[in-house]
Amino acid sequence: MAEFVTEAKQCPAGEPRPGDPSAPGDRPRRGGREGGPAADGHEATAILDRARGSVDPELRAAVESLPGAMGRIARYHFGWEHADGTPAAGNAGKAIRPALVLTAASALGGSGARTAVLRAAAAVELVHNFTLLHDDVMDRDTSRRHRPTAWTVFGVPDAILAGDALQALALRLLAEDPHPAARAAAARLADCVVELCEGQHADTAMEQRAPDEVRLDEVLVMAEAKTGALIGCACAVGGLYAGADDEVVAALDAFGRQAGLAFQLIDDVIGIWGDPERTGKSAGADLAVRKKSLPVVAALTSGTPAAAELAELYGRPYDEQDLERTAQAVERAGGRDWAQVQAADRMSRAMQELVRAVPDPEAAGGLLALAEFVTRRSS
């Protein structure tokens, strides 16, 4: 792990920071094409749209098998229904993880792999949404995807139970899948859930510790477990369904983990400085709950005067009037720049793993486009 440099990297006025969604390309493009599909995000958007269209029928069928209240809460969470049970044309998320499953399978197994892996892609998306339902409860988040979170509508116990039901559905989908890779995929997904839970435990435990008691290296390990593990698992499951060998599957998992950590770094930046109109969450929500996100811990451990100010702010109860001051302290202590530079570094590592897994640049193009999309987003 690269150590945090206490003096923040300064970018010339008017230039985007590394990792900003608006930053120009800083990695080689397929065929050396600047401004191509991967550069402007159109290819990734098309992949995500296709994934959502392909996986949604599997998701809906699985959710419809849930009994009464569990199904109602899940349909609300996915944006398919309003709280009163009437139909809604809501937002079920970007479908990044199922898109990675499908794209990894296609990169290694051709177009025929897409249909065979749909059930596995749906299983990964169900696990992701299980974690969202639980995370919203534990983090006390009141909005997701521009609407109230499930626990604020149906109560904490029901939201937790609905999340548990989604995890069970995911494993049932794989248990009933006749594909020869289903058993290995189920075992990998189950191991991933254990890692996710350990990461979440570490995250919540850190919230109880004083600002000066949390190290940057342990927060990076926690972030990989909470976010990188499932993105790596999604890529690996796609490889399993394409019949890839152990070395290729491991490289796909490593690619996803590094890209996932880059994703989390940018997500943490957005959690502090993101536009609520784009994110669907309150501005500075992570700061309000004194979350020790990656930019915050980088700032706290920077040894700068702003770090001391931030520690003092984090050590007292939240006051809405301090929100802007807290965000400024994180930035002045170098937390924002560090996170964005680290995101670029993690993406570089991800690209190295992708070359090992899929040496053909054209075949790897979809995975590259998705990885670049998630680290150049603003919501």
C-alpha positions as a Markdown table, in Angstrom:
| # | Residue | x | y | z |
|---|---|---|---|---|
| 1 | Met | 0.0 | 0.0 | 0.0 |
| 2 | Ala | 1.3 | 3.4 | -0.9 |
| 3 | Glu | 1.8 | 5.6 | 2.2 |
| 4 | Phe | -0.2 | 8.8 | 2.4 |
| 5 | Val | 1.9 | 11.9 | 1.6 |
| 6 | Thr | 1.0 | 14.6 | 4.1 |
| 7 | Glu | 1.3 | 17.4 | 1.6 |
| 8 | Ala | -1.8 | 17.2 | -0.7 |
| 9 | Lys | -1.1 | 17.0 | -4.4 |
| 10 | Gln | -2.0 | 20.4 | -5.9 |
| 11 | Cys | -3.7 | 20.6 | -9.3 |
| 12 | Pro | -3.5 | 23.7 | -11.3 |
| 13 | Ala | -6.6 | 25.9 | -11.1 |
| 14 | Gly | -9.3 | 24.8 | -13.5 |
| 15 | Glu | -7.8 | 21.3 | -14.1 |
| 16 | Pro | -9.8 | 18.3 | -12.9 |
| 17 | Arg | -8.2 | 16.1 | -10.3 |
| 18 | Pro | -7.2 | 12.5 | -11.1 |
| 19 | Gly | -10.3 | 10.3 | -10.7 |
| 20 | Asp | -12.8 | 13.1 | -11.3 |
| 21 | Pro | -15.6 | 12.0 | -13.6 |
| 22 | Ser | -14.6 | 14.9 | -15.8 |
| 23 | Ala | -10.9 | 14.1 | -15.9 |
| 24 | Pro | -9.5 | 13.4 | -19.4 |
| 25 | Gly | -8.2 | 10.0 | -20.2 |
| 26 | Asp | -5.0 | 9.1 | -18.3 |
| 27 | Arg | -4.8 | 5.4 | -19.3 |
| 28 | Pro | -4.2 | 3.8 | -22.7 |
| 29 | Arg | -7.4 | 3.3 | -24.7 |
| 30 | Arg | -8.2 | 0.3 | -26.9 |
| 31 | Gly | -6.4 | 0.8 | -30.1 |
| 32 | Gly | -5.0 | 4.2 | -28.8 |
| 33 | Arg | -8.3 | 5.9 | -29.6 |
| 34 | Glu | -8.9 | 9.1 | -27.6 |
| 35 | Gly | -12.5 | 10.0 | -27.2 |
| 36 | Gly | -13.7 | 6.5 | -28.1 |
| 37 | Pro | -16.6 | 4.7 | -26.5 |
| 38 | Ala | -14.7 | 3.9 | -23.3 |
| 39 | Ala | -13.7 | 7.5 | -23.0 |
| 40 | Asp | -17.1 | 9.1 | -23.2 |
| 41 | Gly | -19.0 | 6.4 | -21.3 |
| 42 | His | -21.4 | 5.6 | -24.1 |
| 43 | Glu | -20.2 | 2.0 | -24.4 |
| 44 | Ala | -20.5 | 1.4 | -20.7 |
| 45 | Thr | -24.0 | 2.9 | -20.6 |
| 46 | Ala | -25.1 | 0.6 | -23.4 |
| 47 | Ile | -23.6 | -2.4 | -21.6 |
| 48 | Leu | -25.4 | -1.4 | -18.3 |
| 49 | Asp | -28.7 | -0.9 | -20.1 |
| 50 | Arg | -28.5 | -4.3 | -21.8 |
| 51 | Ala | -27.6 | -5.9 | -18.5 |
| 52 | Arg | -30.5 | -4.3 | -16.7 |
| 53 | Gly | -32.9 | -5.3 | -19.5 |
| 54 | Ser | -31.6 | -8.9 | -19.5 |
| 55 | Val | -31.4 | -9.4 | -15.7 |
| 56 | Asp | -34.6 | -7.7 | -14.6 |
| 57 | Pro | -36.9 | -10.5 | -15.7 |
| 58 | Glu | -34.8 | -13.0 | -13.6 |
| 59 | Leu | -34.9 | -10.6 | -10.6 |
| 60 | Arg | -38.6 | -9.9 | -10.8 |
| 61 | Ala | -39.4 | -13.6 | -11.1 |
| 62 | Ala | -37.2 | -14.3 | -8.0 |
| 63 | Val | -38.7 | -11.5 | -6.0 |
| 64 | Glu | -42.3 | -12.5 | -7.0 |
| 65 | Ser | -41.6 | -15.9 | -5.3 |
| 66 | Leu | -41.3 | -14.1 | -1.9 |
| 67 | Pro | -44.2 | -14.2 | 0.5 |
| 68 | Gly | -46.4 | -11.2 | 1.2 |
| 69 | Ala | -44.5 | -8.5 | 3.1 |
| 70 | Met | -41.1 | -9.6 | 2.0 |
| 71 | Gly | -42.0 | -9.3 | -1.6 |
| 72 | Arg | -43.6 | -5.9 | -1.1 |
| 73 | Ile | -40.5 | -4.5 | 0.6 |
| 74 | Ala | -38.2 | -5.9 | -2.0 |
| 75 | Arg | -40.3 | -4.5 | -4.9 |
| 76 | Tyr | -40.3 | -1.1 | -3.2 |
| 77 | His | -36.5 | -1.3 | -2.7 |
| 78 | Phe | -36.0 | -2.1 | -6.3 |
| 79 | Gly | -38.2 | 0.8 | -7.3 |
| 80 | Trp | -40.9 | -1.3 | -9.0 |
| 81 | Glu | -43.6 | -0.3 | -6.5 |
| 82 | His | -44.5 | 2.7 | -4.4 |
| 83 | Ala | -44.9 | 2.2 | -0.6 |
| 84 | Asp | -48.6 | 1.6 | -1.0 |
| 85 | Gly | -48.0 | -1.2 | -3.4 |
| 86 | Thr | -49.0 | 0.6 | -6.6 |
| 87 | Pro | -46.7 | 0.1 | -9.6 |
| 88 | Ala | -43.7 | 2.5 | -10.0 |
| 89 | Ala | -41.3 | 3.1 | -12.8 |
| 90 | Gly | -38.4 | 3.6 | -10.4 |
| 91 | Asn | -34.7 | 3.3 | -10.4 |
| 92 | Ala | -33.3 | -0.2 | -9.6 |
| 93 | Gly | -29.7 | 0.9 | -9.8 |
| 94 | Lys | -27.0 | 0.9 | -12.4 |
| 95 | Ala | -26.7 | -2.9 | -12.6 |
| 96 | Ile | -22.9 | -2.7 | -12.5 |
| 97 | Arg | -22.4 | -6.1 | -10.8 |
| 98 | Pro | -24.6 | -8.1 | -13.1 |
| 99 | Ala | -23.1 | -6.3 | -16.1 |
| 100 | Leu | -19.7 | -7.4 | -14.9 |
| 101 | Val | -20.9 | -11.0 | -14.7 |
| 102 | Leu | -22.3 | -11.0 | -18.2 |
| 103 | Thr | -19.4 | -9.1 | -19.7 |
| 104 | Ala | -16.7 | -11.3 | -18.1 |
| 105 | Ala | -18.5 | -14.4 | -19.4 |
| 106 | Ser | -18.9 | -12.9 | -22.9 |
| 107 | Ala | -15.2 | -11.8 | -23.0 |
| 108 | Leu | -14.1 | -15.4 | -22.4 |
| 109 | Gly | -16.9 | -17.5 | -23.9 |
| 110 | Gly | -18.5 | -15.6 | -26.7 |
| 111 | Ser | -22.1 | -14.4 | -27.1 |
| 112 | Gly | -23.6 | -17.7 | -26.1 |
| 113 | Ala | -22.3 | -17.3 | -22.6 |
| 114 | Arg | -24.6 | -14.4 | -21.9 |
| 115 | Thr | -27.9 | -16.4 | -21.8 |
| 116 | Ala | -26.3 | -19.2 | -19.7 |
| 117 | Val | -25.1 | -16.8 | -17.0 |
| 118 | Leu | -28.2 | -14.7 | -16.6 |
| 119 | Arg | -29.3 | -16.5 | -13.4 |
| 120 | Ala | -25.9 | -16.1 | -11.9 |
| 121 | Ala | -25.9 | -12.4 | -12.7 |
| 122 | Ala | -29.3 | -12.1 | -11.0 |
| 123 | Ala | -27.9 | -13.9 | -8.0 |
| 124 | Val | -25.0 | -11.4 | -7.6 |
| 125 | Glu | -27.4 | -8.5 | -8.0 |
| 126 | Leu | -29.7 | -10.0 | -5.3 |
| 127 | Val | -26.7 | -10.2 | -2.9 |
| 128 | His | -25.7 | -6.6 | -3.7 |
| 129 | Asn | -29.2 | -5.4 | -2.8 |
| 130 | Phe | -29.2 | -7.5 | 0.4 |
| 131 | Thr | -26.2 | -5.5 | 1.5 |
| 132 | Leu | -27.8 | -2.2 | 0.6 |
| 133 | Leu | -30.9 | -2.9 | 2.7 |
| 134 | His | -28.7 | -3.8 | 5.7 |
| 135 | Asp | -26.2 | -1.0 | 5.1 |
| 136 | Asp | -29.0 | 1.6 | 5.0 |
| 137 | Val | -30.2 | 0.4 | 8.4 |
| 138 | Met | -26.7 | 0.3 | 10.0 |
| 139 | Asp | -25.7 | 3.7 | 8.5 |
| 140 | Arg | -29.1 | 5.2 | 9.2 |
| 141 | Asp | -29.3 | 6.5 | 5.6 |
| 142 | Thr | -32.7 | 7.9 | 4.9 |
| 143 | Ser | -32.6 | 8.1 | 1.1 |
| 144 | Arg | -31.5 | 5.9 | -1.7 |
| 145 | Arg | -32.1 | 6.2 | -5.4 |
| 146 | His | -34.0 | 9.5 | -4.8 |
| 147 | Arg | -36.6 | 8.0 | -2.5 |
| 148 | Pro | -36.9 | 7.1 | 1.2 |
| 149 | Thr | -35.0 | 4.0 | 2.2 |
| 150 | Ala | -36.9 | 0.8 | 3.0 |
| 151 | Trp | -36.3 | 0.9 | 6.7 |
| 152 | Thr | -37.7 | 4.4 | 7.0 |
| 153 | Val | -40.9 | 3.2 | 5.3 |
| 154 | Phe | -41.4 | -0.3 | 6.6 |
| 155 | Gly | -39.3 | -0.2 | 9.8 |
| 156 | Val | -35.9 | -1.7 | 10.7 |
| 157 | Pro | -37.0 | -5.3 | 11.4 |
| 158 | Asp | -38.8 | -5.7 | 8.1 |
| 159 | Ala | -36.0 | -4.1 | 6.1 |
| 160 | Ile | -33.5 | -6.5 | 7.7 |
| 161 | Leu | -35.7 | -9.5 | 7.0 |
| 162 | Ala | -36.2 | -8.5 | 3.4 |
| 163 | Gly | -32.5 | -8.2 | 3.0 |
| 164 | Asp | -32.1 | -11.7 | 4.4 |
| 165 | Ala | -34.7 | -13.0 | 2.0 |
| 166 | Leu | -32.8 | -11.5 | -1.0 |
| 167 | Gln | -29.7 | -13.3 | 0.1 |
| 168 | Ala | -31.6 | -16.6 | 0.4 |
| 169 | Leu | -33.0 | -16.1 | -3.1 |
| 170 | Ala | -29.6 | -15.5 | -4.6 |
| 171 | Leu | -28.3 | -18.8 | -3.2 |
| 172 | Arg | -31.5 | -20.6 | -4.3 |
| 173 | Leu | -31.1 | -19.3 | -7.9 |
| 174 | Leu | -27.6 | -20.9 | -8.0 |
| 175 | Ala | -28.7 | -24.1 | -6.3 |
| 176 | Glu | -31.4 | -24.6 | -8.9 |
| 177 | Asp | -29.2 | -23.7 | -11.8 |
| 178 | Pro | -28.2 | -26.8 | -13.9 |
| 179 | His | -25.1 | -25.0 | -15.3 |
| 180 | Pro | -22.0 | -27.0 | -14.4 |
| 181 | Ala | -20.4 | -23.9 | -12.9 |
| 182 | Ala | -23.3 | -23.1 | -10.6 |
| 183 | Arg | -21.9 | -25.0 | -7.6 |
| 184 | Ala | -18.6 | -23.3 | -7.7 |
| 185 | Ala | -20.3 | -20.0 | -8.2 |
| 186 | Ala | -22.5 | -20.6 | -5.2 |
| 187 | Ala | -19.5 | -21.4 | -3.0 |
| 188 | Arg | -17.7 | -18.3 | -4.2 |
| 189 | Leu | -20.7 | -16.1 | -3.6 |
| 190 | Ala | -21.2 | -17.5 | -0.1 |
| 191 | Asp | -17.6 | -16.9 | 0.8 |
| 192 | Cys | -18.0 | -13.4 | -0.6 |
| 193 | Val | -21.0 | -12.8 | 1.7 |
| 194 | Val | -18.9 | -13.8 | 4.7 |
| 195 | Glu | -16.2 | -11.4 | 3.6 |
| 196 | Leu | -18.7 | -8.6 | 3.1 |
| 197 | Cys | -20.0 | -9.2 | 6.7 |
| 198 | Glu | -16.5 | -9.1 | 8.1 |
| 199 | Gly | -15.9 | -5.8 | 6.2 |
| 200 | Gln | -19.1 | -4.3 | 7.5 |
| 201 | His | -18.3 | -5.4 | 11.0 |
| 202 | Ala | -14.9 | -3.7 | 10.7 |
| 203 | Asp | -16.6 | -0.6 | 9.4 |
| 204 | Thr | -19.1 | -0.3 | 12.2 |
| 205 | Ala | -16.4 | -1.1 | 14.8 |
| 206 | Met | -14.3 | 1.8 | 13.5 |
| 207 | Glu | -17.1 | 4.2 | 14.0 |
| 208 | Gln | -16.9 | 3.6 | 17.8 |
| 209 | Arg | -13.2 | 4.4 | 17.9 |
| 210 | Ala | -11.6 | 7.9 | 18.3 |
| 211 | Pro | -10.5 | 9.7 | 15.1 |
| 212 | Asp | -6.8 | 9.2 | 16.0 |
| 213 | Glu | -7.2 | 5.5 | 16.5 |
| 214 | Val | -8.0 | 4.4 | 12.9 |
| 215 | Arg | -5.2 | 3.6 | 10.5 |
| 216 | Leu | -5.4 | 4.2 | 6.8 |
| 217 | Asp | -4.2 | 0.6 | 5.9 |
| 218 | Glu | -7.0 | -1.0 | 7.9 |
| 219 | Val | -9.6 | 1.2 | 6.2 |
| 220 | Leu | -8.3 | 0.1 | 2.8 |
| 221 | Val | -8.6 | -3.5 | 3.8 |
| 222 | Met | -12.1 | -2.9 | 5.1 |
| 223 | Ala | -13.1 | -1.1 | 1.9 |
| 224 | Glu | -11.8 | -4.0 | -0.2 |
| 225 | Ala | -13.9 | -6.4 | 1.8 |
| 226 | Lys | -17.1 | -4.3 | 1.7 |
| 227 | Thr | -17.0 | -3.2 | -2.0 |
| 228 | Gly | -14.1 | -4.9 | -3.9 |
| 229 | Ala | -15.0 | -8.4 | -2.8 |
| 230 | Leu | -18.4 | -8.5 | -4.5 |
| 231 | Ile | -17.2 | -6.7 | -7.7 |
| 232 | Gly | -14.4 | -9.2 | -7.8 |
| 233 | Cys | -16.8 | -12.0 | -7.2 |
| 234 | Ala | -19.0 | -10.8 | -10.1 |
| 235 | Cys | -16.1 | -10.9 | -12.5 |
| 236 | Ala | -15.0 | -14.3 | -11.2 |
| 237 | Val | -18.5 | -15.8 | -11.5 |
| 238 | Gly | -18.6 | -14.7 | -15.2 |
| 239 | Gly | -15.3 | -16.4 | -15.7 |
| 240 | Leu | -16.5 | -19.6 | -14.0 |
| 241 | Tyr | -19.6 | -19.7 | -16.3 |
| 242 | Ala | -17.4 | -19.3 | -19.3 |
| 243 | Gly | -15.3 | -22.3 | -18.3 |
| 244 | Ala | -12.2 | -20.4 | -17.5 |
| 245 | Asp | -9.3 | -22.0 | -15.6 |
| 246 | Asp | -8.4 | -21.1 | -12.0 |
| 247 | Glu | -5.6 | -18.7 | -13.0 |
| 248 | Val | -8.0 | -16.7 | -15.2 |
| 249 | Val | -10.7 | -16.7 | -12.6 |
| 250 | Ala | -8.3 | -15.4 | -10.0 |
| 251 | Ala | -7.1 | -12.6 | -12.3 |
| 252 | Leu | -10.7 | -11.6 | -13.0 |
| 253 | Asp | -11.4 | -11.5 | -9.2 |
| 254 | Ala | -8.2 | -9.4 | -8.7 |
| 255 | Phe | -9.3 | -7.1 | -11.5 |
| 256 | Gly | -12.7 | -6.6 | -9.9 |
| 257 | Arg | -11.3 | -6.1 | -6.4 |
| 258 | Gln | -8.9 | -3.3 | -7.6 |
| 259 | Ala | -11.6 | -1.7 | -9.7 |
| 260 | Gly | -14.0 | -2.0 | -6.8 |
| 261 | Leu | -11.6 | -0.3 | -4.4 |
| 262 | Ala | -11.3 | 2.5 | -7.0 |
| 263 | Phe | -15.1 | 2.6 | -7.1 |
| 264 | Gln | -15.2 | 2.9 | -3.3 |
| 265 | Leu | -12.7 | 5.7 | -3.2 |
| 266 | Ile | -14.7 | 7.7 | -5.7 |
| 267 | Asp | -17.9 | 6.8 | -3.9 |
| 268 | Asp | -16.5 | 8.2 | -0.7 |
| 269 | Val | -15.5 | 11.4 | -2.5 |
| 270 | Ile | -19.1 | 11.7 | -3.8 |
| 271 | Gly | -20.4 | 10.9 | -0.3 |
| 272 | Ile | -18.8 | 14.2 | 0.9 |
| 273 | Trp | -18.9 | 16.5 | -2.1 |
| 274 | Gly | -21.5 | 14.9 | -4.4 |
| 275 | Asp | -24.5 | 16.8 | -5.7 |
| 276 | Pro | -27.7 | 15.5 | -4.0 |
| 277 | Glu | -29.6 | 16.0 | -7.2 |
| 278 | Arg | -27.4 | 13.4 | -8.9 |
| 279 | Thr | -26.6 | 11.1 | -6.0 |
| 280 | Gly | -30.1 | 10.8 | -4.4 |
| 281 | Lys | -28.5 | 11.2 | -1.0 |
| 282 | Ser | -28.2 | 14.2 | 1.4 |
| 283 | Ala | -25.1 | 16.3 | 0.9 |
| 284 | Gly | -22.3 | 15.4 | 3.4 |
| 285 | Ala | -24.3 | 12.4 | 4.7 |
| 286 | Asp | -21.1 | 10.6 | 5.6 |
| 287 | Leu | -19.7 | 13.5 | 7.5 |
| 288 | Ala | -23.0 | 14.0 | 9.4 |
| 289 | Val | -22.8 | 10.4 | 10.8 |
| 290 | Arg | -19.0 | 10.9 | 11.4 |
| 291 | Lys | -18.2 | 8.1 | 9.0 |
| 292 | Lys | -14.5 | 7.2 | 8.8 |
| 293 | Ser | -14.5 | 7.0 | 5.0 |
| 294 | Leu | -11.2 | 6.8 | 3.0 |
| 295 | Pro | -10.8 | 10.5 | 2.3 |
| 296 | Val | -11.6 | 11.3 | 6.0 |
| 297 | Val | -9.0 | 8.8 | 7.4 |
| 298 | Ala | -6.4 | 10.0 | 4.8 |
| 299 | Ala | -7.0 | 13.5 | 6.1 |
| 300 | Leu | -7.0 | 12.5 | 9.7 |
| 301 | Thr | -3.6 | 10.8 | 9.3 |
| 302 | Ser | -2.0 | 13.5 | 7.2 |
| 303 | Gly | -0.2 | 15.3 | 10.1 |
| 304 | Thr | -1.4 | 18.6 | 8.8 |
| 305 | Pro | -3.0 | 21.5 | 10.8 |
| 306 | Ala | -6.3 | 20.7 | 9.0 |
| 307 | Ala | -6.1 | 17.1 | 10.3 |
| 308 | Ala | -6.1 | 18.4 | 13.9 |
| 309 | Glu | -9.1 | 20.6 | 13.1 |
| 310 | Leu | -10.9 | 17.6 | 11.5 |
| 311 | Ala | -10.2 | 15.4 | 14.5 |
| 312 | Glu | -11.6 | 18.0 | 16.8 |
| 313 | Leu | -14.8 | 18.3 | 14.7 |
| 314 | Tyr | -15.2 | 14.5 | 14.5 |
| 315 | Gly | -14.7 | 14.2 | 18.2 |
| 316 | Arg | -17.9 | 16.2 | 19.0 |
| 317 | Pro | -21.6 | 15.7 | 18.2 |
| 318 | Tyr | -22.6 | 16.7 | 14.7 |
| 319 | Asp | -23.8 | 20.2 | 14.2 |
| 320 | Glu | -25.3 | 21.1 | 10.8 |
| 321 | Gln | -23.5 | 24.4 | 10.9 |
| 322 | Asp | -20.1 | 22.6 | 10.9 |
| 323 | Leu | -20.8 | 20.6 | 7.8 |
| 324 | Glu | -19.1 | 22.9 | 5.3 |
| 325 | Arg | -16.2 | 23.5 | 7.7 |
| 326 | Thr | -15.7 | 19.7 | 8.1 |
| 327 | Ala | -15.7 | 19.1 | 4.3 |
| 328 | Gln | -13.2 | 21.9 | 3.9 |
| 329 | Ala | -11.0 | 20.5 | 6.6 |
| 330 | Val | -10.9 | 17.1 | 4.8 |
| 331 | Glu | -10.0 | 18.8 | 1.6 |
| 332 | Arg | -7.3 | 21.0 | 3.1 |
| 333 | Ala | -5.7 | 18.0 | 4.8 |
| 334 | Gly | -5.4 | 16.3 | 1.4 |
| 335 | Gly | -8.1 | 13.7 | 1.8 |
| 336 | Arg | -9.9 | 14.5 | -1.5 |
| 337 | Asp | -6.8 | 14.6 | -3.6 |
| 338 | Trp | -5.4 | 11.4 | -2.0 |
| 339 | Ala | -8.6 | 9.5 | -2.7 |
| 340 | Gln | -8.6 | 10.5 | -6.3 |
| 341 | Val | -5.0 | 9.7 | -6.9 |
| 342 | Gln | -5.4 | 6.4 | -5.2 |
| 343 | Ala | -8.4 | 5.6 | -7.4 |
| 344 | Ala | -6.3 | 6.2 | -10.5 |
| 345 | Asp | -3.6 | 3.9 | -9.0 |
| 346 | Arg | -6.0 | 1.1 | -8.2 |
| 347 | Met | -7.4 | 1.4 | -11.7 |
| 348 | Ser | -3.9 | 0.9 | -13.1 |
| 349 | Arg | -3.5 | -2.2 | -11.0 |
| 350 | Ala | -6.9 | -3.4 | -12.2 |
| 351 | Met | -5.8 | -3.0 | -15.8 |
| 352 | Gln | -2.8 | -5.2 | -15.2 |
| 353 | Glu | -5.0 | -8.0 | -13.9 |
| 354 | Leu | -7.4 | -7.6 | -16.8 |
| 355 | Val | -4.5 | -8.1 | -19.3 |
| 356 | Arg | -3.7 | -11.4 | -17.5 |
| 357 | Ala | -7.3 | -12.5 | -17.6 |
| 358 | Val | -8.2 | -11.4 | -21.1 |
| 359 | Pro | -5.1 | -10.7 | -23.2 |
| 360 | Asp | -7.2 | -9.8 | -26.3 |
| 361 | Pro | -7.9 | -6.0 | -26.1 |
| 362 | Glu | -11.1 | -6.2 | -28.1 |
| 363 | Ala | -12.5 | -9.0 | -26.0 |
| 364 | Ala | -11.6 | -7.1 | -22.8 |
| 365 | Gly | -13.1 | -3.9 | -24.1 |
| 366 | Gly | -16.4 | -4.2 | -22.3 |
| 367 | Leu | -14.8 | -4.9 | -18.9 |
| 368 | Leu | -12.5 | -1.9 | -19.5 |
| 369 | Ala | -15.4 | 0.4 | -20.4 |
| 370 | Leu | -17.3 | -0.6 | -17.2 |
| 371 | Ala | -14.2 | -0.2 | -15.0 |
| 372 | Glu | -13.6 | 3.3 | -16.4 |
| 373 | Phe | -17.2 | 4.2 | -16.1 |
| 374 | Val | -17.5 | 3.5 | -12.3 |
| 375 | Thr | -14.4 | 5.5 | -11.5 |
| 376 | Arg | -15.4 | 8.5 | -13.6 |
| 377 | Arg | -18.9 | 8.9 | -12.3 |
| 378 | Ser | -20.4 | 11.7 | -10.3 |
| 379 | Ser | -23.4 | 9.8 | -8.7 |
